[in-house]
Amino acid sequence: DAGITQSPRHKVTETGTPVTLRCHQTENHRYMYWYRQDPGHGLRLIHYSYGVKDTDKGEVSDGYSVSRSKTEDFLLTLESATSSQTSVYFCAISTRTDPPYEQYFGPGTRLTVT
Amino acid sequence: AQSVTQPDIHITVSEGASLELRCNYSYGATPYLFWYVQSPGQGLQLLLKYFSGDTLVQGIKGFEAEFKRSQSSFNLRKPSVHWSDAAEYFCAVDISSNTGKLIFGQGTTLQVKP
Protein backbone atom coordinates (compact mmCIF):
# COMPACT_ATOMS: atom_id res chain seq x y z
CA ASP A 1 0.00 0.00 0.00
CA ALA A 2 1.63 3.22 -1.18
CA GLY A 3 -0.51 5.40 1.08
CA ILE A 4 -2.42 7.23 -1.63
CA THR A 5 -5.89 8.62 -1.09
CA GLN A 6 -8.12 10.43 -3.53
CA SER A 7 -11.05 12.68 -2.78
CA PRO A 8 -13.82 12.75 -3.54
CA ARG A 9 -14.30 9.15 -4.67
CA HIS A 10 -17.42 9.98 -6.63
CA LYS A 11 -18.70 13.28 -7.94
CA VAL A 12 -21.51 14.41 -10.19
CA THR A 13 -21.32 17.94 -11.51
CA GLU A 14 -22.90 20.10 -14.17
CA THR A 15 -21.34 21.30 -17.38
CA GLY A 16 -19.51 24.57 -16.93
CA THR A 17 -18.79 24.24 -13.21
CA PRO A 18 -15.26 24.07 -11.79
CA VAL A 19 -14.14 20.83 -10.18
CA THR A 20 -11.06 20.02 -8.11
CA LEU A 21 -9.87 16.53 -7.37
CA ARG A 22 -7.34 15.88 -4.64
CA CYS A 23 -4.60 13.31 -4.41
CA HIS A 24 -2.87 12.89 -1.07
CA GLN A 25 0.15 10.79 -0.21
CA THR A 26 1.35 9.97 3.28
CA GLU A 27 5.05 9.87 2.36
CA ASN A 28 7.25 12.47 0.73
CA HIS A 29 7.53 10.98 -2.73
CA ARG A 30 8.70 13.39 -5.36
CA TYR A 31 6.80 12.22 -8.45
CA MET A 32 3.01 12.32 -8.71
CA TYR A 33 0.78 11.78 -11.73
CA TRP A 34 -2.81 12.25 -12.83
CA TYR A 35 -4.38 9.87 -15.36
CA ARG A 36 -7.85 9.45 -16.79
CA GLN A 37 -9.30 6.08 -17.72
CA ASP A 38 -11.85 5.68 -20.47
CA PRO A 39 -13.14 2.51 -22.13
CA GLY A 40 -11.04 1.59 -25.13
CA HIS A 41 -8.27 4.02 -24.23
CA GLY A 42 -6.60 2.47 -21.23
CA LEU A 43 -5.10 5.18 -19.04
CA ARG A 44 -3.83 8.45 -20.41
CA LEU A 45 -1.54 10.86 -18.61
CA ILE A 46 -3.01 14.31 -17.93
CA HIS A 47 -0.31 16.07 -15.89
CA TYR A 48 2.52 15.10 -13.62
CA SER A 49 4.63 16.72 -10.94
CA TYR A 50 8.29 16.25 -10.10
CA GLY A 51 8.33 18.43 -7.01
CA VAL A 52 6.59 21.25 -5.19
CA LYS A 53 5.46 23.82 -7.77
CA ASP A 54 7.08 21.71 -10.53
CA THR A 55 4.53 20.32 -12.97
CA ASP A 56 4.32 19.45 -16.65
CA LYS A 57 1.77 18.34 -19.20
CA GLY A 58 0.92 14.85 -20.29
CA GLU A 59 -0.78 13.68 -23.47
CA VAL A 60 -4.34 14.87 -22.66
CA SER A 61 -3.82 18.08 -20.68
CA ASP A 62 -6.27 20.39 -22.49
CA GLY A 63 -9.01 21.57 -20.13
CA TYR A 64 -7.06 20.58 -17.01
CA SER A 65 -4.73 22.37 -14.65
CA VAL A 66 -2.79 21.13 -11.65
CA SER A 67 -1.13 22.52 -8.58
CA ARG A 68 1.26 21.19 -6.00
CA SER A 69 1.91 23.55 -3.13
CA LYS A 70 2.84 20.79 -0.69
CA THR A 71 4.73 17.56 -1.30
CA GLU A 72 1.85 15.44 -0.12
CA ASP A 73 -0.95 16.97 -2.19
CA PHE A 74 -1.45 17.09 -5.95
CA LEU A 75 -4.62 18.82 -7.13
CA LEU A 76 -6.31 18.41 -10.50
CA THR A 77 -8.71 21.16 -11.56
CA LEU A 78 -11.24 21.20 -14.35
CA GLU A 79 -11.82 24.92 -14.79
CA SER A 80 -15.10 24.47 -16.64
CA ALA A 81 -16.21 20.86 -16.76
CA THR A 82 -17.48 19.37 -20.01
CA SER A 83 -19.26 16.10 -20.70
CA SER A 84 -16.13 14.79 -22.42
CA GLN A 85 -14.37 14.95 -19.06
CA THR A 86 -16.68 12.32 -17.61
CA SER A 87 -14.17 9.66 -16.66
CA VAL A 88 -12.43 7.83 -13.88
CA TYR A 89 -9.40 9.74 -12.63
CA PHE A 90 -6.43 8.02 -11.06
CA CYS A 91 -3.57 9.52 -9.17
CA ALA A 92 -0.25 7.72 -9.04
CA ILE A 93 3.04 8.17 -7.27
CA SER A 94 6.49 6.86 -7.88
CA THR A 95 8.34 5.64 -4.84
CA ARG A 96 11.71 5.82 -6.56
CA THR A 97 14.03 8.81 -6.56
CA ASP A 98 15.77 7.84 -9.79
CA PRO A 99 14.73 6.12 -13.04
CA PRO A 100 12.89 3.95 -13.80
CA TYR A 101 9.87 5.36 -12.00
CA GLU A 102 7.51 2.48 -11.34
CA GLN A 103 4.17 3.84 -10.28
CA TYR A 104 1.57 2.97 -7.69
CA PHE A 105 -2.03 4.02 -8.10
CA GLY A 106 -4.72 5.42 -5.87
CA PRO A 107 -8.29 4.07 -5.75
CA GLY A 108 -9.65 6.51 -8.33
CA THR A 109 -12.34 9.18 -8.54
CA ARG A 110 -15.38 8.62 -10.72
CA LEU A 111 -16.47 11.96 -12.18
CA THR A 112 -19.73 12.43 -14.07
CA VAL A 113 -20.41 15.70 -15.87
CA THR A 114 -24.07 16.16 -16.78
CA ALA B 1 4.81 8.09 -32.22
CA GLN B 2 5.20 5.86 -29.22
CA SER B 3 2.38 3.42 -28.70
CA VAL B 4 1.40 0.27 -26.87
CA THR B 5 -0.91 -2.31 -28.41
CA GLN B 6 -2.76 -5.08 -26.68
CA PRO B 7 -4.30 -6.98 -29.58
CA ASP B 8 -6.82 -8.93 -27.51
CA ILE B 9 -9.60 -6.86 -25.98
CA HIS B 10 -11.25 -9.82 -24.32
CA ILE B 11 -9.96 -13.32 -23.50
CA THR B 12 -11.78 -16.22 -21.89
CA VAL B 13 -9.90 -19.19 -20.43
CA SER B 14 -10.92 -22.13 -18.30
CA GLU B 15 -9.74 -22.29 -14.73
CA GLY B 16 -6.49 -24.25 -14.58
CA ALA B 17 -5.58 -23.48 -18.18
CA SER B 18 -2.53 -21.50 -19.18
CA LEU B 19 -2.72 -17.85 -20.12
CA GLU B 20 -0.80 -15.53 -22.38
CA LEU B 21 -1.69 -11.87 -22.83
CA ARG B 22 0.03 -10.05 -25.64
CA CYS B 23 1.63 -6.64 -25.59
CA ASN B 24 3.51 -4.91 -28.40
CA TYR B 25 5.12 -1.51 -28.19
CA SER B 26 6.53 1.07 -30.52
CA TYR B 27 9.39 2.96 -28.98
CA GLY B 28 12.81 3.84 -30.29
CA ALA B 29 14.94 3.30 -27.23
CA THR B 30 15.27 0.53 -24.69
CA PRO B 31 11.98 0.63 -22.86
CA TYR B 32 10.95 0.21 -19.28
CA LEU B 33 7.92 -2.09 -19.35
CA PHE B 34 5.16 -2.82 -16.87
CA TRP B 35 2.09 -4.97 -16.45
CA TYR B 36 -0.75 -3.82 -14.20
CA VAL B 37 -3.95 -5.56 -13.14
CA GLN B 38 -7.24 -3.89 -12.28
CA SER B 39 -10.08 -5.66 -10.53
CA PRO B 40 -13.57 -4.19 -11.04
CA GLY B 41 -13.99 -0.88 -9.27
CA GLN B 42 -10.42 -0.90 -8.03
CA GLY B 43 -7.21 0.91 -8.78
CA LEU B 44 -4.31 -0.60 -10.66
CA GLN B 45 -1.86 -2.99 -9.03
CA LEU B 46 1.65 -3.48 -10.36
CA LEU B 47 2.16 -7.11 -11.41
CA LEU B 48 5.71 -6.97 -12.71
CA LYS B 49 8.26 -4.82 -14.47
CA TYR B 50 11.20 -5.06 -16.84
CA PHE B 51 14.05 -2.62 -16.60
CA SER B 52 17.12 -4.48 -17.84
CA GLY B 53 18.96 -7.79 -17.59
CA ASP B 54 17.18 -11.13 -17.65
CA THR B 55 14.40 -10.91 -20.22
CA LEU B 56 12.13 -13.27 -18.29
CA VAL B 57 10.76 -11.50 -15.23
CA GLN B 58 8.71 -12.86 -12.40
CA GLY B 59 5.91 -10.98 -10.72
CA ILE B 60 3.29 -11.37 -8.08
CA LYS B 61 0.41 -13.86 -8.11
CA GLY B 62 2.39 -16.37 -10.19
CA PHE B 63 2.67 -14.19 -13.29
CA GLU B 64 5.72 -13.85 -15.49
CA ALA B 65 6.52 -11.87 -18.63
CA GLU B 66 9.13 -12.14 -21.32
CA PHE B 67 10.72 -9.20 -23.07
CA LYS B 68 11.59 -9.85 -26.72
CA ARG B 69 13.40 -6.92 -28.24
CA SER B 70 13.32 -8.35 -31.78
CA GLN B 71 9.54 -8.57 -31.65
CA SER B 72 8.96 -5.42 -29.57
CA SER B 73 6.85 -7.52 -27.27
CA PHE B 74 6.35 -8.02 -23.55
CA ASN B 75 3.82 -10.83 -23.17
CA LEU B 76 2.35 -11.80 -19.83
CA ARG B 77 1.95 -15.48 -18.92
CA LYS B 78 0.61 -17.66 -16.18
CA PRO B 79 0.78 -21.47 -16.28
CA SER B 80 -2.49 -22.11 -14.45
CA VAL B 81 -5.23 -19.52 -14.13
CA HIS B 82 -7.37 -19.17 -11.01
CA TRP B 83 -10.89 -17.74 -10.93
CA SER B 84 -9.55 -14.80 -8.92
CA ASP B 85 -7.39 -13.77 -11.89
CA ALA B 86 -10.46 -12.47 -13.70
CA ALA B 87 -9.72 -8.78 -14.16
CA GLU B 88 -8.48 -6.24 -16.67
CA TYR B 89 -4.79 -6.25 -17.52
CA PHE B 90 -2.81 -3.31 -18.80
CA CYS B 91 0.61 -3.19 -20.40
CA ALA B 92 2.51 0.10 -20.05
CA VAL B 93 5.72 1.59 -21.39
CA ASP B 94 7.78 4.36 -19.81
CA ILE B 95 8.51 6.77 -22.66
CA SER B 96 10.59 9.16 -20.61
CA SER B 97 13.22 7.72 -18.34
CA ASN B 98 13.59 11.11 -16.66
CA THR B 99 10.00 11.57 -15.54
CA GLY B 100 8.16 8.26 -15.66
CA LYS B 101 5.57 9.22 -18.25
CA LEU B 102 3.70 6.01 -19.00
CA ILE B 103 1.81 5.05 -22.12
CA PHE B 104 -0.77 2.36 -21.55
CA GLY B 105 -2.29 -0.20 -23.84
CA GLN B 106 -6.06 -0.38 -24.18
CA GLY B 107 -6.29 -3.28 -21.78
CA THR B 108 -7.31 -6.93 -22.00
CA THR B 109 -10.27 -8.21 -20.02
CA LEU B 110 -9.77 -11.73 -18.75
CA GLN B 111 -12.76 -13.93 -18.02
CA VAL B 112 -12.20 -17.25 -16.26
CA LYS B 113 -14.64 -20.10 -16.81
CA PRO B 114 -15.17 -22.59 -13.98
PDB file of N, CA, C and O in Angstrom, chain B residues 17-23 35 47-48 55-68 71 73-81 85 89 110:
ATOM      1  N   ALA B  17      -6.262 -23.559 -16.883  1.00  0.00           N
ATOM      2  CA  ALA B  17      -5.582 -23.485 -18.179  1.00  0.00           C
ATOM      3  C   ALA B  17      -4.493 -22.426 -18.122  1.00  0.00           C
ATOM      4  O   ALA B  17      -4.457 -21.574 -17.234  1.00  0.00           O
ATOM      5  N   SER B  18      -3.594 -22.495 -19.103  1.00  0.00           N
ATOM      6  CA  SER B  18      -2.528 -21.505 -19.178  1.00  0.00           C
ATOM      7  C   SER B  18      -3.040 -20.240 -19.855  1.00  0.00           C
ATOM      8  O   SER B  18      -4.054 -20.246 -20.554  1.00  0.00           O
ATOM      9  N   LEU B  19      -2.292 -19.161 -19.619  1.00  0.00           N
ATOM     10  CA  LEU B  19      -2.717 -17.848 -20.116  1.00  0.00           C
ATOM     11  C   LEU B  19      -1.529 -17.122 -20.725  1.00  0.00           C
ATOM     12  O   LEU B  19      -0.417 -17.181 -20.205  1.00  0.00           O
ATOM     13  N   GLU B  20      -1.784 -16.459 -21.831  1.00  0.00           N
ATOM     14  CA  GLU B  20      -0.803 -15.535 -22.385  1.00  0.00           C
ATOM     15  C   GLU B  20      -1.528 -14.305 -22.893  1.00  0.00           C
ATOM     16  O   GLU B  20      -2.411 -14.406 -23.742  1.00  0.00           O
ATOM     17  N   LEU B  21      -1.150 -13.155 -22.379  1.00  0.00           N
ATOM     18  CA  LEU B  21      -1.689 -11.870 -22.835  1.00  0.00           C
ATOM     19  C   LEU B  21      -0.589 -11.149 -23.594  1.00  0.00           C
ATOM     20  O   LEU B  21       0.522 -11.002 -23.098  1.00  0.00           O
ATOM     21  N   ARG B  22      -0.962 -10.647 -24.759  1.00  0.00           N
ATOM     22  CA  ARG B  22       0.031 -10.053 -25.645  1.00  0.00           C
ATOM     23  C   ARG B  22       0.142  -8.545 -25.468  1.00  0.00           C
ATOM     24  O   ARG B  22      -0.851  -7.861 -25.209  1.00  0.00           O
ATOM     25  N   CYS B  23       1.359  -8.069 -25.652  1.00  0.00           N
ATOM     26  CA  CYS B  23       1.632  -6.639 -25.588  1.00  0.00           C
ATOM     27  C   CYS B  23       2.746  -6.329 -26.578  1.00  0.00           C
ATOM     28  O   CYS B  23       3.821  -6.938 -26.524  1.00  0.00           O
ATOM     29  N   TRP B  35       3.432  -4.412 -16.371  1.00  0.00           N
ATOM     30  CA  TRP B  35       2.086  -4.968 -16.445  1.00  0.00           C
ATOM     31  C   TRP B  35       1.361  -4.621 -15.147  1.00  0.00           C
ATOM     32  O   TRP B  35       1.901  -4.809 -14.051  1.00  0.00           O
ATOM     33  N   LEU B  47       1.914  -5.673 -11.383  1.00  0.00           N
ATOM     34  CA  LEU B  47       2.164  -7.113 -11.408  1.00  0.00           C
ATOM     35  C   LEU B  47       3.654  -7.411 -11.533  1.00  0.00           C
ATOM     36  O   LEU B  47       4.186  -8.259 -10.815  1.00  0.00           O
ATOM     37  N   LEU B  48       4.295  -6.758 -12.492  1.00  0.00           N
ATOM     38  CA  LEU B  48       5.713  -6.973 -12.713  1.00  0.00           C
ATOM     39  C   LEU B  48       6.268  -5.874 -13.604  1.00  0.00           C
ATOM     40  O   LEU B  48       5.507  -5.075 -14.166  1.00  0.00           O
ATOM     41  N   THR B  55      15.602 -11.298 -19.471  1.00  0.00           N
ATOM     42  CA  THR B  55      14.399 -10.906 -20.221  1.00  0.00           C
ATOM     43  C   THR B  55      13.146 -11.619 -19.735  1.00  0.00           C
ATOM     44  O   THR B  55      12.046 -11.274 -20.170  1.00  0.00           O
ATOM     45  N   LEU B  56      13.279 -12.601 -18.891  1.00  0.00           N
ATOM     46  CA  LEU B  56      12.126 -13.266 -18.287  1.00  0.00           C
ATOM     47  C   LEU B  56      12.017 -12.768 -16.850  1.00  0.00           C
ATOM     48  O   LEU B  56      12.914 -12.993 -16.044  1.00  0.00           O
ATOM     49  N   VAL B  57      10.916 -12.090 -16.559  1.00  0.00           N
ATOM     50  CA  VAL B  57      10.763 -11.498 -15.228  1.00  0.00           C
ATOM     51  C   VAL B  57       9.587 -12.131 -14.517  1.00  0.00           C
ATOM     52  O   VAL B  57       8.575 -12.479 -15.124  1.00  0.00           O
ATOM     53  N   GLN B  58       9.757 -12.270 -13.233  1.00  0.00           N
ATOM     54  CA  GLN B  58       8.714 -12.857 -12.404  1.00  0.00           C
ATOM     55  C   GLN B  58       7.982 -11.756 -11.647  1.00  0.00           C
ATOM     56  O   GLN B  58       8.581 -10.746 -11.259  1.00  0.00           O
ATOM     57  N   GLY B  59       6.691 -11.965 -11.447  1.00  0.00           N
ATOM     58  CA  GLY B  59       5.912 -10.977 -10.724  1.00  0.00           C
ATOM     59  C   GLY B  59       5.112 -11.606  -9.603  1.00  0.00           C
ATOM     60  O   GLY B  59       5.361 -12.736  -9.199  1.00  0.00           O
ATOM     61  N   ILE B  60       4.136 -10.866  -9.144  1.00  0.00           N
ATOM     62  CA  ILE B  60       3.291 -11.375  -8.076  1.00  0.00           C
ATOM     63  C   ILE B  60       2.199 -12.271  -8.635  1.00  0.00           C
ATOM     64  O   ILE B  60       1.950 -12.284  -9.848  1.00  0.00           O
ATOM     65  N   LYS B  61       1.558 -13.022  -7.767  1.00  0.00           N
ATOM     66  CA  LYS B  61       0.407 -13.863  -8.111  1.00  0.00           C
ATOM     67  C   LYS B  61       0.753 -14.931  -9.149  1.00  0.00           C
ATOM     68  O   LYS B  61      -0.137 -15.411  -9.853  1.00  0.00           O
ATOM     69  N   GLY B  62       2.001 -15.309  -9.272  1.00  0.00           N
ATOM     70  CA  GLY B  62       2.393 -16.371 -10.186  1.00  0.00           C
ATOM     71  C   GLY B  62       2.545 -15.955 -11.635  1.00  0.00           C
ATOM     72  O   GLY B  62       2.685 -16.797 -12.521  1.00  0.00           O
ATOM     73  N   PHE B  63       2.516 -14.681 -11.925  1.00  0.00           N
ATOM     74  CA  PHE B  63       2.671 -14.188 -13.291  1.00  0.00           C
ATOM     75  C   PHE B  63       4.148 -14.014 -13.657  1.00  0.00           C
ATOM     76  O   PHE B  63       4.982 -13.739 -12.811  1.00  0.00           O
ATOM     77  N   GLU B  64       4.414 -14.145 -14.941  1.00  0.00           N
ATOM     78  CA  GLU B  64       5.723 -13.853 -15.493  1.00  0.00           C
ATOM     79  C   GLU B  64       5.535 -13.181 -16.851  1.00  0.00           C
ATOM     80  O   GLU B  64       4.457 -13.247 -17.447  1.00  0.00           O
ATOM     81  N   ALA B  65       6.569 -12.515 -17.311  1.00  0.00           N
ATOM     82  CA  ALA B  65       6.517 -11.874 -18.626  1.00  0.00           C
ATOM     83  C   ALA B  65       7.887 -11.979 -19.265  1.00  0.00           C
ATOM     84  O   ALA B  65       8.908 -11.996 -18.572  1.00  0.00           O
ATOM     85  N   GLU B  66       7.887 -12.032 -20.584  1.00  0.00           N
ATOM     86  CA  GLU B  66       9.131 -12.137 -21.322  1.00  0.00           C
ATOM     87  C   GLU B  66       9.280 -10.974 -22.272  1.00  0.00           C
ATOM     88  O   GLU B  66       8.380 -10.698 -23.086  1.00  0.00           O
ATOM     89  N   PHE B  67      10.394 -10.293 -22.187  1.00  0.00           N
ATOM     90  CA  PHE B  67      10.725  -9.196 -23.073  1.00  0.00           C
ATOM     91  C   PHE B  67      11.462  -9.748 -24.281  1.00  0.00           C
ATOM     92  O   PHE B  67      12.480 -10.432 -24.144  1.00  0.00           O
ATOM     93  N   LYS B  68      10.938  -9.444 -25.475  1.00  0.00           N
ATOM     94  CA  LYS B  68      11.591  -9.845 -26.717  1.00  0.00           C
ATOM     95  C   LYS B  68      11.830  -8.601 -27.552  1.00  0.00           C
ATOM     96  O   LYS B  68      10.922  -8.083 -28.194  1.00  0.00           O
ATOM     97  N   GLN B  71      10.959  -8.601 -31.318  1.00  0.00           N
ATOM     98  CA  GLN B  71       9.537  -8.566 -31.648  1.00  0.00           C
ATOM     99  C   GLN B  71       8.824  -7.375 -31.017  1.00  0.00           C
ATOM    100  O   GLN B  71       7.616  -7.228 -31.182  1.00  0.00           O
ATOM    101  N   SER B  73       7.973  -6.958 -28.023  1.00  0.00           N
ATOM    102  CA  SER B  73       6.851  -7.521 -27.272  1.00  0.00           C
ATOM    103  C   SER B  73       7.221  -7.735 -25.807  1.00  0.00           C
ATOM    104  O   SER B  73       8.399  -7.862 -25.449  1.00  0.00           O
ATOM    105  N   PHE B  74       6.194  -7.780 -24.997  1.00  0.00           N
ATOM    106  CA  PHE B  74       6.352  -8.016 -23.555  1.00  0.00           C
ATOM    107  C   PHE B  74       5.092  -8.757 -23.112  1.00  0.00           C
ATOM    108  O   PHE B  74       4.185  -8.198 -22.518  1.00  0.00           O
ATOM    109  N   ASN B  75       5.023 -10.042 -23.409  1.00  0.00           N
ATOM    110  CA  ASN B  75       3.822 -10.832 -23.171  1.00  0.00           C
ATOM    111  C   ASN B  75       3.769 -11.369 -21.750  1.00  0.00           C
ATOM    112  O   ASN B  75       4.778 -11.811 -21.194  1.00  0.00           O
ATOM    113  N   LEU B  76       2.591 -11.352 -21.203  1.00  0.00           N
ATOM    114  CA  LEU B  76       2.346 -11.804 -19.830  1.00  0.00           C
ATOM    115  C   LEU B  76       1.846 -13.238 -19.856  1.00  0.00           C
ATOM    116  O   LEU B  76       0.985 -13.576 -20.679  1.00  0.00           O
ATOM    117  N   ARG B  77       2.342 -14.071 -18.942  1.00  0.00           N
ATOM    118  CA  ARG B  77       1.949 -15.477 -18.918  1.00  0.00           C
ATOM    119  C   ARG B  77       1.671 -15.950 -17.496  1.00  0.00           C
ATOM    120  O   ARG B  77       2.195 -15.402 -16.516  1.00  0.00           O
ATOM    121  N   LYS B  78       0.836 -16.975 -17.457  1.00  0.00           N
ATOM    122  CA  LYS B  78       0.612 -17.661 -16.185  1.00  0.00           C
ATOM    123  C   LYS B  78       0.295 -19.116 -16.522  1.00  0.00           C
ATOM    124  O   LYS B  78      -0.534 -19.375 -17.393  1.00  0.00           O
ATOM    125  N   PRO B  79       0.952 -20.067 -15.892  1.00  0.00           N
ATOM    126  CA  PRO B  79       0.776 -21.467 -16.275  1.00  0.00           C
ATOM    127  C   PRO B  79      -0.585 -22.042 -15.932  1.00  0.00           C
ATOM    128  O   PRO B  79      -1.074 -22.926 -16.634  1.00  0.00           O
ATOM    129  N   SER B  80      -1.214 -21.563 -14.866  1.00  0.00           N
ATOM    130  CA  SER B  80      -2.493 -22.107 -14.451  1.00  0.00           C
ATOM    131  C   SER B  80      -3.340 -20.991 -13.854  1.00  0.00           C
ATOM    132  O   SER B  80      -3.025 -20.459 -12.792  1.00  0.00           O
ATOM    133  N   VAL B  81      -4.412 -20.665 -14.528  1.00  0.00           N
ATOM    134  CA  VAL B  81      -5.232 -19.519 -14.132  1.00  0.00           C
ATOM    135  C   VAL B  81      -6.221 -19.905 -13.042  1.00  0.00           C
ATOM    136  O   VAL B  81      -6.809 -20.997 -13.060  1.00  0.00           O
ATOM    137  N   ASP B  85      -8.171 -14.542 -10.923  1.00  0.00           N
ATOM    138  CA  ASP B  85      -7.391 -13.772 -11.888  1.00  0.00           C
ATOM    139  C   ASP B  85      -8.260 -12.983 -12.852  1.00  0.00           C
ATOM    140  O   ASP B  85      -7.739 -12.166 -13.630  1.00  0.00           O
ATOM    141  N   TYR B  89      -6.246  -6.297 -17.565  1.00  0.00           N
ATOM    142  CA  TYR B  89      -4.792  -6.249 -17.520  1.00  0.00           C
ATOM    143  C   TYR B  89      -4.287  -5.194 -18.492  1.00  0.00           C
ATOM    144  O   TYR B  89      -4.729  -5.120 -19.642  1.00  0.00           O
ATOM    145  N   LEU B 110      -9.880 -10.286 -18.890  1.00  0.00           N
ATOM    146  CA  LEU B 110      -9.771 -11.731 -18.750  1.00  0.00           C
ATOM    147  C   LEU B 110     -10.983 -12.276 -18.008  1.00  0.00           C
ATOM    148  O   LEU B 110     -11.297 -11.842 -16.891  1.00  0.00           O
TER     149      LEU B 110
END
